[in-house]
PDB file of C-alpha atoms in Angstrom:
ATOM      1  CA  MET A 588    -153.196 -73.905 174.005  1.00 51.00           C
ATOM      2  CA  ILE A 589    -153.367 -70.446 175.036  1.00 53.00           C
ATOM      3  CA  GLY A 590    -150.442 -70.770 177.237  1.00 53.00           C
ATOM      4  CA  GLY A 591    -148.466 -72.408 174.177  1.00 57.00           C
ATOM      5  CA  VAL A 592    -149.128 -69.360 172.020  1.00 58.00           C
ATOM      6  CA  THR A 593    -148.135 -66.996 174.671  1.00 70.00           C
ATOM      7  CA  GLN A 594    -144.932 -68.756 174.915  1.00 69.00           C
ATOM      8  CA  TRP A 595    -144.298 -67.928 171.136  1.00 69.00           C
ATOM      9  CA  LEU A 596    -145.194 -64.246 171.581  1.00 69.00           C
ATOM     10  CA  PRO A 597    -141.924 -62.908 172.333  1.00 73.00           C
ATOM     11  CA  LEU A 598    -140.492 -65.069 169.710  1.00 68.00           C
ATOM     12  CA  LEU A 599    -142.627 -63.541 167.207  1.00 70.00           C
ATOM     13  CA  GLY A 600    -142.201 -60.307 168.216  1.00 72.00           C
ATOM     14  CA  SER A 601    -138.513 -60.815 167.968  1.00 75.00           C
ATOM     15  CA  LEU A 602    -138.894 -62.167 164.203  1.00 73.00           C
ATOM     16  CA  ILE A 603    -140.987 -59.281 163.200  1.00 77.00           C
ATOM     17  CA  VAL A 604    -138.485 -56.807 164.660  1.00 75.00           C
ATOM     18  CA  ALA A 605    -135.664 -58.437 163.265  1.00 75.00           C
ATOM     19  CA  ALA A 606    -137.659 -58.449 159.851  1.00 76.00           C
ATOM     20  CA  ALA A 607    -138.544 -54.921 160.344  1.00 77.00           C
ATOM     21  CA  VAL A 608    -134.791 -53.889 161.150  1.00 76.00           C
ATOM     22  CA  LEU A 609    -133.670 -56.268 158.317  1.00 74.00           C
ATOM     23  CA  VAL A 610    -135.996 -54.290 155.730  1.00 77.00           C
ATOM     24  CA  GLY A 611    -134.503 -51.079 157.185  1.00 77.00           C
ATOM     25  CA  VAL A 612    -130.932 -51.826 156.649  1.00 76.00           C
ATOM     26  CA  ILE A 613    -131.488 -53.167 153.247  1.00 80.00           C
ATOM     27  CA  ALA A 614    -133.502 -49.953 152.273  1.00 76.00           C
ATOM     28  CA  ASN A 615    -130.509 -47.822 154.049  1.00 76.00           C
ATOM     29  CA  ASN A 616    -127.881 -49.769 152.254  1.00 75.00           C
ATOM     30  CA  ARG A 617    -129.713 -49.261 148.947  1.00 75.00           C
ATOM     31  CA  THR A 618    -129.986 -45.762 149.625  1.00 79.00           C
ATOM     32  CA  HIS A 619    -126.538 -45.221 150.502  1.00 75.00           C
ATOM     33  CA  ARG A 620    -125.472 -47.133 147.459  1.00 78.00           C
ATOM     34  CA  GLU A 621    -127.890 -44.762 145.471  1.00 77.00           C
ATOM     35  CA  GLY A 622    -126.379 -41.751 146.904  1.00 79.00           C
ATOM     36  CA  ILE A 623    -122.741 -43.229 146.400  1.00 82.00           C
ATOM     37  CA  ALA A 624    -123.646 -43.754 142.785  1.00 81.00           C
ATOM     38  CA  ALA A 625    -124.997 -40.388 142.280  1.00 82.00           C
ATOM     39  CA  ALA A 626    -121.849 -38.860 144.005  1.00 82.00           C
ATOM     40  CA  ASP A 627    -119.573 -40.867 141.876  1.00 81.00           C
ATOM     41  CA  GLU A 628    -121.416 -39.719 138.795  1.00 84.00           C
ATOM     42  CA  ARG A 629    -121.564 -35.863 140.024  1.00 85.00           C
ATOM     43  CA  GLY A 630    -117.914 -36.374 140.525  1.00 85.00           C
ATOM     44  CA  ARG A 631    -117.104 -37.773 137.198  1.00 84.00           C
ATOM     45  CA  GLN A 632    -119.308 -34.972 135.714  1.00 87.00           C
ATOM     46  CA  ALA A 633    -117.207 -32.540 137.395  1.00 88.00           C
ATOM     47  CA  LEU A 634    -113.878 -34.112 136.570  1.00 86.00           C
ATOM     48  CA  ASP A 635    -114.981 -34.137 132.768  1.00 86.00           C
ATOM     49  CA  ALA A 636    -116.096 -30.516 132.823  1.00 88.00           C
ATOM     50  CA  ALA A 637    -112.796 -29.500 134.589  1.00 89.00           C
ATOM     51  CA  GLN A 638    -110.779 -31.658 131.887  1.00 86.00           C
ATOM     52  CA  ARG A 639    -112.992 -30.293 129.219  1.00 87.00           C
ATOM     53  CA  ASN A 640    -112.324 -26.414 130.617  1.00 88.00           C
ATOM     54  CA  VAL A 641    -108.196 -27.442 130.762  1.00 87.00           C
ATOM     55  CA  GLU A 642    -108.211 -28.620 127.298  1.00 85.00           C
ATOM     56  CA  LEU A 643    -110.382 -25.481 125.909  1.00 86.00           C
ATOM     57  CA  SER A 644    -108.054 -23.343 128.128  1.00 85.00           C
ATOM     58  CA  ASN A 645    -105.081 -24.765 126.519  1.00 85.00           C
ATOM     59  CA  MET A 646    -106.504 -24.513 122.756  1.00 87.00           C
ATOM     60  CA  VAL A 647    -107.116 -20.923 123.394  1.00 86.00           C
ATOM     61  CA  GLY A 648    -103.889 -20.432 124.833  1.00 85.00           C
ATOM     62  CA  ASP A 649    -102.221 -22.289 121.772  1.00 84.00           C
ATOM     63  CA  GLN A 650    -104.424 -20.101 119.380  1.00 87.00           C
ATOM     64  CA  ARG A 651    -103.488 -17.110 120.976  1.00 88.00           C
ATOM     65  CA  ASP A 652     -99.631 -18.098 120.842  1.00 89.00           C
ATOM     66  CA  HIS A 653     -99.862 -19.344 117.301  1.00 88.00           C
ATOM     67  CA  GLU A 654    -101.713 -15.539 116.402  1.00 89.00           C
ATOM     68  CA  ALA A 655     -98.906 -13.900 118.241  1.00 90.00           C
ATOM     69  CA  TRP A 656     -96.337 -15.776 116.285  1.00 92.00           C
ATOM     70  CA  ARG A 657     -98.330 -15.290 113.033  1.00 91.00           C
ATOM     71  CA  ARG A 658     -98.526 -11.646 113.719  1.00 91.00           C
ATOM     72  CA  GLU A 659     -94.877 -11.175 114.419  1.00 93.00           C
ATOM     73  CA  ALA A 660     -93.899 -13.172 111.403  1.00 93.00           C
ATOM     74  CA  VAL A 661     -95.867 -10.965 109.169  1.00 93.00           C
ATOM     75  CA  LEU A 662     -94.649  -7.562 110.726  1.00 93.00           C
ATOM     76  CA  ALA A 663     -91.057  -8.824 110.544  1.00 94.00           C
ATOM     77  CA  ALA A 664     -91.525  -9.963 106.737  1.00 94.00           C
ATOM     78  CA  VAL A 665     -93.217  -6.752 105.909  1.00 95.00           C
ATOM     79  CA  ALA A 666     -90.796  -4.708 107.958  1.00 94.00           C
ATOM     80  CA  SER A 667     -87.853  -6.092 106.014  1.00 94.00           C
ATOM     81  CA  ILE A 668     -89.366  -5.713 102.389  1.00 95.00           C
ATOM     82  CA  LEU A 669     -90.384  -1.889 103.615  1.00 95.00           C
ATOM     83  CA  GLU A 670     -86.518  -1.410 104.788  1.00 95.00           C
ATOM     84  CA  THR A 671     -85.306  -2.917 101.334  1.00 94.00           C
ATOM     85  CA  SER A 672     -87.800  -0.818  99.494  1.00 95.00           C
ATOM     86  CA  ALA A 673     -86.700   2.266 101.322  1.00 94.00           C
ATOM     87  CA  SER A 674     -82.894   1.554 100.536  1.00 94.00           C
ATOM     88  CA  VAL A 675     -83.401   1.108  97.237  1.00 94.00           C
ATOM     89  CA  ARG A 676     -85.470   4.235  96.374  1.00 93.00           C
ATOM     90  CA  ALA A 677     -82.699   6.175  98.579  1.00 93.00           C
ATOM     91  CA  ASP A 678     -79.947   4.790  96.356  1.00 91.00           C
ATOM     92  CA  LEU A 679     -82.174   5.603  93.048  1.00 91.00           C
ATOM     93  CA  THR A 680     -82.805   8.937  94.375  1.00 90.00           C
ATOM     94  CA  ASN A 681     -78.902   9.630  94.842  1.00 88.00           C
ATOM     95  CA  CYS A 682     -78.166   8.552  91.289  1.00 81.00           C
ATOM     96  CA  GLY A 683     -76.929  11.396  90.326  1.00 74.00           C
ATOM     97  CA  ASP A 684     -73.909  11.016  92.554  1.00 80.00           C
ATOM     98  CA  TRP A 685     -72.677   7.994  90.858  1.00 81.00           C
ATOM     99  CA  ASP A 686     -69.320   8.179  88.835  1.00 81.00           C
ATOM    100  CA  LEU A 687     -70.406   6.136  85.980  1.00 81.00           C
ATOM    101  CA  VAL A 688     -69.263   6.722  82.658  1.00 80.00           C
ATOM    102  CA  THR A 689     -69.645   3.334  80.803  1.00 88.00           C
ATOM    103  CA  THR A 690     -72.584   1.236  79.754  1.00 90.00           C
ATOM    104  CA  GLU A 691     -70.820  -2.021  81.334  1.00 91.00           C
ATOM    105  CA  GLU A 692     -70.320   0.164  84.912  1.00 90.00           C
ATOM    106  CA  ILE A 693     -74.153   1.053  84.823  1.00 90.00           C
ATOM    107  CA  ASP A 694     -75.029  -2.294  83.945  1.00 92.00           C
ATOM    108  CA  ASN A 695     -73.111  -3.594  86.899  1.00 92.00           C
ATOM    109  CA  VAL A 696     -74.500  -1.348  89.303  1.00 91.00           C
ATOM    110  CA  GLY A 697     -78.210  -2.289  87.855  1.00 91.00           C
ATOM    111  CA  ALA A 698     -77.409  -5.991  88.363  1.00 93.00           C
ATOM    112  CA  GLN A 699     -76.457  -5.323  92.028  1.00 93.00           C
ATOM    113  CA  ILE A 700     -79.565  -3.222  92.935  1.00 93.00           C
ATOM    114  CA  HIS A 701     -81.759  -5.986  91.052  1.00 94.00           C
ATOM    115  CA  LYS A 702     -80.229  -8.648  93.375  1.00 94.00           C
ATOM    116  CA  VAL A 703     -80.946  -6.513  96.587  1.00 94.00           C
ATOM    117  CA  ILE A 704     -84.416  -5.982  95.254  1.00 94.00           C
ATOM    118  CA  TRP A 705     -85.152  -9.742  94.958  1.00 93.00           C
ATOM    119  CA  ASP A 706     -82.753 -11.877  97.087  1.00 91.00           C
ATOM    120  CA  ARG A 707     -83.853 -11.413 100.755  1.00 90.00           C
ATOM    121  CA  PRO A 708     -87.413 -10.172 100.056  1.00 90.00           C
ATOM    122  CA  SER A 709     -88.196 -13.092  97.866  1.00 90.00           C
ATOM    123  CA  SER A 710     -87.732 -15.428 100.872  1.00 91.00           C
ATOM    124  CA  MET A 711     -89.963 -13.092 102.794  1.00 92.00           C
ATOM    125  CA  LEU A 712     -92.332 -12.993 100.150  1.00 92.00           C
ATOM    126  CA  THR A 713     -92.797 -16.863 100.393  1.00 92.00           C
ATOM    127  CA  ARG A 714     -93.247 -16.849 104.143  1.00 92.00           C
ATOM    128  CA  LEU A 715     -95.955 -14.291 103.699  1.00 93.00           C
ATOM    129  CA  ARG A 716     -97.733 -16.434 101.291  1.00 93.00           C
ATOM    130  CA  VAL A 717     -97.967 -19.247 103.980  1.00 92.00           C
ATOM    131  CA  VAL A 718     -98.797 -17.160 107.211  1.00 91.00           C
ATOM    132  CA  ALA A 719    -100.560 -13.997 105.784  1.00 90.00           C
ATOM    133  CA  HIS A 720    -103.599 -13.392 103.765  1.00 89.00           C
ATOM    134  CA  ARG A 721    -103.126 -12.998  99.983  1.00 92.00           C
ATOM    135  CA  ARG A 722    -103.480  -9.361  99.782  1.00 93.00           C
ATOM    136  CA  ILE A 723    -100.319  -8.757 101.762  1.00 94.00           C
ATOM    137  CA  PRO A 724     -97.998 -10.872  99.499  1.00 94.00           C
ATOM    138  CA  ASN A 725     -99.501  -9.586  96.453  1.00 94.00           C
ATOM    139  CA  LYS A 726     -98.914  -5.757  97.603  1.00 94.00           C
ATOM    140  CA  CYS A 727     -95.362  -6.612  98.389  1.00 95.00           C
ATOM    141  CA  GLU A 728     -94.816  -8.289  94.887  1.00 94.00           C
ATOM    142  CA  ASP A 729     -96.382  -5.161  93.495  1.00 94.00           C
ATOM    143  CA  LEU A 730     -94.127  -2.708  95.418  1.00 95.00           C
ATOM    144  CA  LEU A 731     -91.164  -5.252  94.300  1.00 95.00           C
ATOM    145  CA  ARG A 732     -91.938  -4.928  90.698  1.00 95.00           C
ATOM    146  CA  THR A 733     -92.279  -1.098  90.990  1.00 95.00           C
ATOM    147  CA  LEU A 734     -88.970  -0.969  92.276  1.00 95.00           C
ATOM    148  CA  THR A 735     -87.690  -3.141  89.589  1.00 95.00           C
ATOM    149  CA  ALA A 736     -89.162  -0.725  87.000  1.00 94.00           C
ATOM    150  CA  ALA A 737     -87.583   2.266  88.610  1.00 94.00           C
ATOM    151  CA  GLN A 738     -84.566   0.593  88.458  1.00 94.00           C
ATOM    152  CA  HIS A 739     -84.510  -0.181  85.039  1.00 94.00           C
ATOM    153  CA  ILE A 740     -85.759   3.407  84.254  1.00 93.00           C
ATOM    154  CA  THR A 741     -82.805   4.815  86.413  1.00 92.00           C
ATOM    155  CA  MET A 742     -80.295   2.473  84.408  1.00 92.00           C
ATOM    156  CA  GLN A 743     -81.632   3.940  81.135  1.00 91.00           C
ATOM    157  CA  ARG A 744     -81.512   7.402  82.148  1.00 90.00           C
ATOM    158  CA  LEU A 745     -77.827   7.026  83.346  1.00 90.00           C
ATOM    159  CA  LYS A 746     -77.199   5.423  79.877  1.00 90.00           C
ATOM    160  CA  LEU A 747     -78.881   8.533  78.173  1.00 89.00           C
ATOM    161  CA  HIS A 748     -76.875  10.904  79.739  1.00 87.00           C
ATOM    162  CA  ILE A 749     -73.712   9.529  78.952  1.00 87.00           C
ATOM    163  CA  ASP A 750     -74.711   9.148  75.258  1.00 85.00           C
ATOM    164  CA  VAL A 751     -73.625  12.226  73.077  1.00 82.00           C
ATOM    165  CA  GLU A 752     -76.459  12.163  70.734  1.00 84.00           C
ATOM    166  CA  ALA A 753     -79.122  12.268  73.389  1.00 82.00           C
ATOM    167  CA  THR A 754     -81.337  15.253  72.961  1.00 88.00           C
ATOM    168  CA  VAL A 755     -82.894  17.604  75.555  1.00 89.00           C
ATOM    169  CA  GLU A 756     -86.445  16.334  74.918  1.00 91.00           C
ATOM    170  CA  GLU A 757     -85.225  12.795  75.436  1.00 89.00           C
ATOM    171  CA  LEU A 758     -83.591  13.743  78.822  1.00 89.00           C
ATOM    172  CA  GLU A 759     -86.744  15.692  79.982  1.00 91.00           C
ATOM    173  CA  GLU A 760     -89.166  12.885  79.136  1.00 92.00           C
ATOM    174  CA  MET A 761     -86.919  10.245  80.633  1.00 90.00           C
ATOM    175  CA  ALA A 762     -86.589  12.475  84.007  1.00 90.00           C
ATOM    176  CA  SER A 763     -90.359  12.763  83.867  1.00 93.00           C
ATOM    177  CA  LEU A 764     -90.779   8.903  83.542  1.00 93.00           C
ATOM    178  CA  TRP A 765     -88.206   8.193  86.407  1.00 92.00           C
ATOM    179  CA  GLN A 766     -90.137  10.788  88.830  1.00 93.00           C
ATOM    180  CA  LYS A 767     -93.431   8.928  88.241  1.00 94.00           C
ATOM    181  CA  ALA A 768     -91.917   5.680  88.584  1.00 93.00           C
ATOM    182  CA  MET A 769     -90.461   6.773  92.126  1.00 93.00           C
ATOM    183  CA  ARG A 770     -93.751   8.297  93.294  1.00 94.00           C
ATOM    184  CA  HIS A 771     -95.634   5.015  92.262  1.00 94.00           C
ATOM    185  CA  ALA A 772     -93.008   3.047  94.565  1.00 94.00           C
ATOM    186  CA  ALA A 773     -93.712   5.280  97.370  1.00 94.00           C
ATOM    187  CA  GLU A 774     -97.597   4.986  96.869  1.00 94.00           C
ATOM    188  CA  GLN A 775     -97.024   1.100  96.903  1.00 94.00           C
ATOM    189  CA  GLU A 776     -95.155   1.407 100.400  1.00 94.00           C
ATOM    190  CA  ARG A 777     -97.926   3.293 101.627  1.00 94.00           C
ATOM    191  CA  ALA A 778    -100.541   0.771 100.324  1.00 94.00           C
ATOM    192  CA  LEU A 779     -98.743  -2.031 101.840  1.00 94.00           C
ATOM    193  CA  VAL A 780     -98.680  -0.366 105.276  1.00 94.00           C
ATOM    194  CA  GLU A 781    -102.288   0.302 105.172  1.00 94.00           C
ATOM    195  CA  THR A 782    -103.123  -3.378 104.188  1.00 93.00           C
ATOM    196  CA  THR A 783    -100.906  -4.768 106.780  1.00 93.00           C
ATOM    197  CA  ARG A 784    -102.690  -2.698 109.400  1.00 92.00           C
ATOM    198  CA  ILE A 785    -105.998  -3.805 108.310  1.00 91.00           C
ATOM    199  CA  GLU A 786    -105.276  -7.419 108.395  1.00 88.00           C
ATOM    200  CA  LEU A 787    -103.575  -7.327 111.774  1.00 87.00           C
ATOM    201  CA  GLY A 788    -106.182  -4.870 113.496  1.00 86.00           C
ATOM    202  CA  ILE A 789    -103.717  -2.372 114.144  1.00 84.00           C
ATOM    203  CA  ASP A 790    -105.251   0.856 114.902  1.00 80.00           C
ATOM    204  CA  ILE A 791    -103.347   4.263 114.774  1.00 74.00           C
ATOM    205  CA  ALA A 792    -104.943   6.976 116.602  1.00 63.00           C
ATOM    206  CA  THR A 793    -105.241  10.034 114.241  1.00 58.00           C
ATOM    207  CA  LYS A 794    -106.646  12.483 116.489  1.00 54.00           C
ATOM    208  CA  GLY A 795    -105.409  13.385 120.061  1.00 50.00           C
ATOM    209  CA  PRO A 796    -107.547  14.181 123.290  1.00 52.00           C
ATOM    210  CA  ALA A 797    -109.446  17.150 123.597  1.00 46.00           C
ATOM    211  CA  VAL A 798    -107.363  20.182 124.830  1.00 47.00           C
ATOM    212  CA  ALA A 799    -109.266  22.777 126.627  1.00 47.00           C
ATOM    213  CA  PRO A 800    -108.708  26.175 125.500  1.00 45.00           C
ATOM    214  CA  VAL A 801    -106.338  28.184 127.248  1.00 46.00           C
ATOM    215  CA  PRO A 802    -108.136  31.570 128.277  1.00 46.00           C
ATOM    216  CA  ALA A 803    -106.419  34.678 126.783  1.00 43.00           C
ATOM    217  CA  ALA A 804    -104.298  36.536 128.806  1.00 46.00           C
ATOM    218  CA  VAL A 805    -105.470  39.766 130.442  1.00 43.00           C
ATOM    219  CA  PRO A 806    -103.014  42.648 129.154  1.00 45.00           C
ATOM    220  CA  GLU A 807    -101.525  44.426 132.158  1.00 51.00           C
ATOM    221  CA  PRO A 808    -101.810  48.080 131.814  1.00 47.00           C
ATOM    222  CA  VAL A 809     -98.989  50.020 130.768  1.00 46.00           C
ATOM    223  CA  VAL A 810     -97.744  52.921 132.981  1.00 46.00           C
ATOM    224  CA  GLU A 811     -96.674  55.612 130.493  1.00 48.00           C
ATOM    225  CA  GLU A 812     -93.586  57.347 131.393  1.00 50.00           C
ATOM    226  CA  PRO A 813     -93.253  60.945 131.151  1.00 48.00           C
ATOM    227  CA  ALA A 814     -91.950  61.889 127.753  1.00 48.00           C
ATOM    228  CA  VAL A 815     -88.532  63.435 127.686  1.00 47.00           C
ATOM    229  CA  GLU A 816     -88.088  66.400 125.604  1.00 50.00           C
ATOM    230  CA  GLU A 817     -84.991  66.512 122.855  1.00 48.00           C
ATOM    231  CA  PRO A 818     -83.231  69.387 122.046  1.00 46.00           C
ATOM    232  CA  ILE A 819     -84.576  70.460 118.488  1.00 47.00           C
ATOM    233  CA  ALA A 820     -81.322  71.163 117.238  1.00 45.00           C
ATOM    234  CA  GLU A 821     -79.986  67.427 117.394  1.00 45.00           C
ATOM    235  CA  GLU A 822     -83.116  66.240 115.490  1.00 45.00           C
ATOM    236  CA  PRO A 823     -82.176  66.119 112.015  1.00 45.00           C
ATOM    237  CA  VAL A 824     -78.594  65.142 112.582  1.00 43.00           C
ATOM    238  CA  ALA A 825     -80.056  61.929 114.610  1.00 43.00           C
ATOM    239  CA  ALA A 826     -82.569  61.365 111.683  1.00 42.00           C
ATOM    240  CA  GLU A 827     -79.941  61.403 109.116  1.00 46.00           C
ATOM    241  CA  ALA A 828     -77.605  59.137 111.151  1.00 44.00           C
ATOM    242  CA  ALA A 829     -80.511  56.591 111.694  1.00 46.00           C
ATOM    243  CA  ALA A 830     -81.700  57.047 107.766  1.00 44.00           C
ATOM    244  CA  GLU A 831     -78.063  55.929 106.535  1.00 49.00           C
ATOM    245  CA  PRO A 832     -77.769  52.463 108.032  1.00 49.00           C
ATOM    246  CA  GLN A 833     -81.315  51.768 106.890  1.00 54.00           C
ATOM    247  CA  VAL A 834     -80.612  52.561 103.428  1.00 47.00           C
ATOM    248  CA  GLU A 835     -77.554  50.350 103.490  1.00 52.00           C
ATOM    249  CA  GLU A 836     -79.450  47.480 104.901  1.00 53.00           C
ATOM    250  CA  GLN A 837     -82.242  47.915 102.012  1.00 54.00           C
ATOM    251  CA  THR A 838     -79.418  47.842  99.427  1.00 52.00           C
ATOM    252  CA  ALA A 839     -77.735  44.962 100.921  1.00 50.00           C
ATOM    253  CA  GLU A 840     -80.987  42.894 101.010  1.00 53.00           C
ATOM    254  CA  LEU A 841     -81.904  44.025  97.514  1.00 50.00           C
ATOM    255  CA  ARG A 842     -78.228  42.448  96.405  1.00 52.00           C
ATOM    256  CA  VAL A 843     -79.211  39.183  98.192  1.00 46.00           C
ATOM    257  CA  VAL A 844     -82.351  38.752  96.417  1.00 48.00           C
ATOM    258  CA  GLU A 845     -80.813  39.352  93.278  1.00 56.00           C
ATOM    259  CA  VAL A 846     -78.217  36.754  93.657  1.00 47.00           C
ATOM    260  CA  VAL A 847     -80.665  34.114  95.279  1.00 45.00           C
ATOM    261  CA  GLU A 848     -82.885  34.778  92.019  1.00 56.00           C
ATOM    262  CA  ALA A 849     -79.864  34.348  89.726  1.00 54.00           C
ATOM    263  CA  ASP A 850     -78.989  31.098  91.488  1.00 54.00           C
ATOM    264  CA  VAL A 851     -82.512  29.925  91.165  1.00 44.00           C
ATOM    265  CA  VAL A 852     -82.750  30.745  87.402  1.00 47.00           C
ATOM    266  CA  GLU A 853     -79.255  28.686  86.756  1.00 53.00           C
ATOM    267  CA  MET A 854     -80.467  25.855  88.842  1.00 50.00           C
ATOM    268  CA  ARG A 855     -83.622  25.760  86.925  1.00 53.00           C
ATOM    269  CA  LYS A 856     -82.118  25.877  83.754  1.00 53.00           C
ATOM    270  CA  ALA A 857     -79.548  23.040  84.705  1.00 51.00           C
ATOM    271  CA  GLU A 858     -82.073  20.985  86.375  1.00 48.00           C
ATOM    272  CA  PRO A 859     -82.791  18.893  83.188  1.00 47.00           C
ATOM    273  CA  ALA A 860     -79.372  18.002  82.766  1.00 42.00           C
ATOM    274  CA  GLN A 861     -79.093  16.473  86.301  1.00 40.00           C
ATOM    275  CA  VAL A 862     -79.095  12.945  86.481  1.00 34.00           C
TER     276      VAL A 862
END
């Protein structure tokens, strides 16, 4: 009996070892599978994070490109309107040089200026209403309306100048109204520039870097030369010779001043009648 059991001991030991090895292999495989699954999960998470970062970077780049395009569009439209405004104001300022003698000629010139004011700037104004804050197109529209008013006042002023029944008071009143309209147009231009800078974040430095004060130069000692005595008999002659050119120069200067003052008085008298 004991001998039979002894014969089975190696087999039982082998079975126990095989079972232990099998359990170890199964546990090891399970551990490997869990590790592989965890690695796959980490890889998937890393891939998702990288994809999100790429999408976010692309989104930021697209937003940056869109903002740059919007800024360029706003700047181009505002610059075009300001250029038109400056050109119209220059033309209205030089209205005195126009050779217009009839009402029809004045009306034709007024229609041309009105077309310049509203032709191209109208399309720029529509673009600004799409890509810019409403403050900018509102300022542009105010500027264009002010230019239109100045154009109408200029045409009325020209018509008043060719009217033989116009009085001096009417001419002066129209000239004052025209100057106010031109000043208001210039103020509208400055307001549009400031509004555009504020919206686009354009900061213009108003103060430069501090400059260190320059020390004052120390005067060099002056070496006095020995005085040379002049003959006493020649002093009166030299004094008279020097005094004569001074008197002539003073007389010439007085004549120039009188001529300039006379010209200024004539210009002031003729100024209300200028166009």
